[in-house]
Short mmCIF file of C-alpha atoms in Angstrom, two decimals:
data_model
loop_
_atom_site.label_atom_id
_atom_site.label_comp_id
_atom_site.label_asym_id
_atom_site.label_seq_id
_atom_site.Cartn_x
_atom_site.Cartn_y
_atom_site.Cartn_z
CA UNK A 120 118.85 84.68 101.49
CA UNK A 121 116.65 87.46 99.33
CA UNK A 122 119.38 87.14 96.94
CA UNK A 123 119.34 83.52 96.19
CA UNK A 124 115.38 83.72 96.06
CA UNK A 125 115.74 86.27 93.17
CA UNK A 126 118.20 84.21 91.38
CA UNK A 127 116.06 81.02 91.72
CA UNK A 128 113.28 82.83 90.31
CA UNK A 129 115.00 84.33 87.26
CA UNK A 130 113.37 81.92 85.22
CA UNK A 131 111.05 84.46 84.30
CA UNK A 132 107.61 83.29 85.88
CA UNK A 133 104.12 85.12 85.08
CA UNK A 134 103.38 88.38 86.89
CA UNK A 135 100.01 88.72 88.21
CA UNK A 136 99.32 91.58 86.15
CA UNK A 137 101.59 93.25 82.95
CA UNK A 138 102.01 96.97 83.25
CA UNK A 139 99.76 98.59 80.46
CA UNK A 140 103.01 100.82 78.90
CA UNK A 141 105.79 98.28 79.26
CA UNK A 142 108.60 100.46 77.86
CA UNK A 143 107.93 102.96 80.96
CA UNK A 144 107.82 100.23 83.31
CA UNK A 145 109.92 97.81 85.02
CA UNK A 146 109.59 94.93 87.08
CA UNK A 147 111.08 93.01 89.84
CA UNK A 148 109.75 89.81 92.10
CA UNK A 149 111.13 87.14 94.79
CA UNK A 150 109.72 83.39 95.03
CA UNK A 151 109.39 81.52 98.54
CA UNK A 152 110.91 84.48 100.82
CA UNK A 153 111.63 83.01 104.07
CA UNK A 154 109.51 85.83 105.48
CA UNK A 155 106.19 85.76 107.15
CA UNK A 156 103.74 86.35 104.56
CA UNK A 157 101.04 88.03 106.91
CA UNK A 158 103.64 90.27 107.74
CA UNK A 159 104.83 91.20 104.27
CA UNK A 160 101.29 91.05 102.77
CA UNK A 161 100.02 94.31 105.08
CA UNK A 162 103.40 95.93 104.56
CA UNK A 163 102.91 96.00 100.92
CA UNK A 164 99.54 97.10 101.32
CA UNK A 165 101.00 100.28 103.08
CA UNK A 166 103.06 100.97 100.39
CA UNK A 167 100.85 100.17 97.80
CA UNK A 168 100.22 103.27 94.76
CA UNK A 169 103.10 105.14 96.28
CA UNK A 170 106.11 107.00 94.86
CA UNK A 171 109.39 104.75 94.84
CA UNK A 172 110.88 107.49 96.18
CA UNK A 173 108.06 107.73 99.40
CA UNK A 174 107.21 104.67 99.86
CA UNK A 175 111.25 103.97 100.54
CA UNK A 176 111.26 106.47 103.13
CA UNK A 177 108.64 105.54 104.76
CA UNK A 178 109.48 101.27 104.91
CA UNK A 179 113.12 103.18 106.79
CA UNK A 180 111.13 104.99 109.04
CA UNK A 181 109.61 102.30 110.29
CA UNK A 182 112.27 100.39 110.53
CA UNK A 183 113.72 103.47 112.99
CA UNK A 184 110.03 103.33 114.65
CA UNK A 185 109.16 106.73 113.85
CA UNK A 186 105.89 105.46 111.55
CA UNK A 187 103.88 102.29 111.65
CA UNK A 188 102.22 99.47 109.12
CA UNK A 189 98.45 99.44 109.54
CA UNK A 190 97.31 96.07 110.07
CA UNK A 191 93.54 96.20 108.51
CA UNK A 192 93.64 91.87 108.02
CA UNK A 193 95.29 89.43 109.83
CA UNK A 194 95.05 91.71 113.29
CA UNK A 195 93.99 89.22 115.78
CA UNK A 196 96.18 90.00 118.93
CA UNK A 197 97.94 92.88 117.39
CA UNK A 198 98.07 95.75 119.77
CA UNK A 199 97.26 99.18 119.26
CA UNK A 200 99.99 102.15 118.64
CA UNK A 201 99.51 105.75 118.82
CA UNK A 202 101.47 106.28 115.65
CA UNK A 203 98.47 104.24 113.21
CA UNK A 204 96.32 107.22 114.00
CA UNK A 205 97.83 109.38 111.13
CA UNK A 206 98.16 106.43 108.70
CA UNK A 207 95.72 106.70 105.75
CA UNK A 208 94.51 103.18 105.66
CA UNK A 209 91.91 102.37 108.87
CA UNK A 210 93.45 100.58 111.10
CA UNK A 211 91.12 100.42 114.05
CA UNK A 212 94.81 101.57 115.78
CA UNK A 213 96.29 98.29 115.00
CA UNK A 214 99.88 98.47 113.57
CA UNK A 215 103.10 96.67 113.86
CA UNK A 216 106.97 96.91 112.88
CA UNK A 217 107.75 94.08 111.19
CA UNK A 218 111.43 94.17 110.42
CA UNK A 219 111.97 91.36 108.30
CA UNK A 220 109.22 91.88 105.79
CA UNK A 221 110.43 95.84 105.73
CA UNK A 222 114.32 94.85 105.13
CA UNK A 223 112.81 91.87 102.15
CA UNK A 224 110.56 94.84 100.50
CA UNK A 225 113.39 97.44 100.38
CA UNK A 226 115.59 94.63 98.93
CA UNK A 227 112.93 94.57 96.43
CA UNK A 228 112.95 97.97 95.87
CA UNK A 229 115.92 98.46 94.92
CA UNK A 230 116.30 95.79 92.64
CA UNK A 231 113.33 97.38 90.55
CA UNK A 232 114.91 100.80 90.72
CA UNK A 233 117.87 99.32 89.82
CA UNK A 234 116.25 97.55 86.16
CA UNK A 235 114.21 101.08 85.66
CA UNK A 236 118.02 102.50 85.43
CA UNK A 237 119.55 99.92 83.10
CA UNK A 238 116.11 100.70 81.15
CA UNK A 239 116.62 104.44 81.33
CA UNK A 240 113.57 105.19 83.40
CA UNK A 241 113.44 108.42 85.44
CA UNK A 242 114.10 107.29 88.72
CA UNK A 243 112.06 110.29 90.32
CA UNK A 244 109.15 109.81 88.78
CA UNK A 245 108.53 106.25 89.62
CA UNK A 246 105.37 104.81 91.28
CA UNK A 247 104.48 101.24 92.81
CA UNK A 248 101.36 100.96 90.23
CA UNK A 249 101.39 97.08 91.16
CA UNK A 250 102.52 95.31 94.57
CA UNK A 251 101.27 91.39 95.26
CA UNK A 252 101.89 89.31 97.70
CA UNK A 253 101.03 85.50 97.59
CA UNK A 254 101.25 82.56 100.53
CA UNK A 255 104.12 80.18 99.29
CA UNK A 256 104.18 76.40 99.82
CA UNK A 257 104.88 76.32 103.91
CA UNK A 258 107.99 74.51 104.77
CA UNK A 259 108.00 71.85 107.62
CA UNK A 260 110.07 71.07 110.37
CA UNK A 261 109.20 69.46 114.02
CA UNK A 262 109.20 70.64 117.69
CA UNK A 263 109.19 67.77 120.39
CA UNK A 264 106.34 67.99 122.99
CA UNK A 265 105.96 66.33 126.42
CA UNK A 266 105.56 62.71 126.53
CA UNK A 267 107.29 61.83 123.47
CA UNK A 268 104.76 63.43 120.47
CA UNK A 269 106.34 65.74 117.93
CA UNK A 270 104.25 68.41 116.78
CA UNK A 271 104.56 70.26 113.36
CA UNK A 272 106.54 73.47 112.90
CA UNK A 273 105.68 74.57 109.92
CA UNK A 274 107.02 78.30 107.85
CA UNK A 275 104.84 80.30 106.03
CA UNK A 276 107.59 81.83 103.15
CA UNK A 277 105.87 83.58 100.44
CA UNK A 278 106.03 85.41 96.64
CA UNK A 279 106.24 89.04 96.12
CA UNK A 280 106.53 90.79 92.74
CA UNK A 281 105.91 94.36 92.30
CA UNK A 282 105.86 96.68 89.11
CA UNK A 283 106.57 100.34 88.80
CA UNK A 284 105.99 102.63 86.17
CA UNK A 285 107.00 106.35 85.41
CA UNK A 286 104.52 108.75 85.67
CA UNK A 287 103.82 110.97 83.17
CA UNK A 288 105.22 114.42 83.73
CA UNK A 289 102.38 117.31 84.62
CA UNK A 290 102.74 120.26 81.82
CA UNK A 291 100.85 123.61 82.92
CA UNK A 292 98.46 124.09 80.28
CA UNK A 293 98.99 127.76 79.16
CA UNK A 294 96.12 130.04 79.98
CA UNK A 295 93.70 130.44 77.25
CA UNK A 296 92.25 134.19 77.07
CA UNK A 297 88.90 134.61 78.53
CA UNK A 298 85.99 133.81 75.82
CA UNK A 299 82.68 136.04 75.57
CA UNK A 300 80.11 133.88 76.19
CA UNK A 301 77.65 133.22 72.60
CA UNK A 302 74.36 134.94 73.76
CA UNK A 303 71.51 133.17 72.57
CA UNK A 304 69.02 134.51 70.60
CA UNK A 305 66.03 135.68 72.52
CA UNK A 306 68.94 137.33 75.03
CA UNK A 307 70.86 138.93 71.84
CA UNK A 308 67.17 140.38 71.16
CA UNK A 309 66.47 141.86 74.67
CA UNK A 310 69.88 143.18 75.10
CA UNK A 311 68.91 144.86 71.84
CA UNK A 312 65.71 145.91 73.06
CA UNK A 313 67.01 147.56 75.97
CA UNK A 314 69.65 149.67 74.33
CA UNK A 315 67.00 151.42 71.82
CA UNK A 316 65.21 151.82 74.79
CA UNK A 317 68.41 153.95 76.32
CA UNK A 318 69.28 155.55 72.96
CA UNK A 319 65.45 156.74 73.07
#
């Protein structure tokens, strides 16, 4: 399960990448996922530089099949879906709804949101600044074919670790009053010009 993955990879293993303000960031990952990593690699490129927040919504929406995950690599055979048409990332159509990956990245999720919490982090104003998504060692077993061969029937589990960090909050900068252009010289000297010639 997602939860014994998490515990088995508490041992604290390198990220990818380390957030570049690590007091407003937190961090959460998952080692050999029984999950399909084509699957879960696309999803988290859909989700990828959202809000938590957003990108939450949207993984439950597809879940309810009322949006779609773009499938830009690994998209031989998918089929095409009205619904990738609005998605931002070009999908040539092709999109999917895979419910596994969704219900592992949501598990995910929340386990970050839940260490941005402990570390005081504004929940609202948390974005996924980092999302990866590597191929873990594949996992045999065998199927039995006619005329006594056995074939190999093999998993392809996977890593995922993901980072989010708090945005900095947007302060309206207060409206400075209007400054009068510096004339330069030779225009200072004409505007001069032309009022002796009025005052004449």
């Amino acid at each position: 399960s997602f939860a014994t993955s998490c515990r088995s990879s508490a041992r604290m293993g390198k990220y990818a990448r380390e957030p570049q303000n690590p007091a407003k960031s937190c961090k959460a990952r998952g080692s050999d996922l029984h999950v399909h990593f084509k699957n879960t690699h696309q999803s988290a490129q859909a989700i990828r530089g959202m809000a938590l927040k957003k990108a939450k919504k949207y993984l439950e929406d597809v879940l309810d099949h009322k949006q779609a995950i773009p499938f830009t690599h690994f998209n031989g055979g998918v089929g095409r879906t009205a619904q990738a048409k609005n998605l931002a990332l070009s999908s040539a159509g092709q999109a999917r709804w895979p419910k596994k990956s969704i219900m592992f990245l949501l598990d995910l999720l929340r386990n970050a949101e839940s260490n941005a919490e402990v570390k005081g982090l504004d929940v609202d104003q948390l974005e996924i600044t980092h999302i990866q998504v590597n191929a873990a060692r594949q996992q045999r077993r065998r199927t039995y074919r006619a005329h006594g061969r056995i074939n190999p029937y093999m998993s392809s589990p996977c890593h995922i670790e993901l980072i989010l960090t708090e945005k900095d909050r947007q302060v309206a900068r207060p409206e400075e009053e209007k400054t009068v252009a510096k004339l330069s010289y030779r225009r200072a000297a004409k505007q001069r010009s032309k009022t002796a010639v009025v005052v004449a």
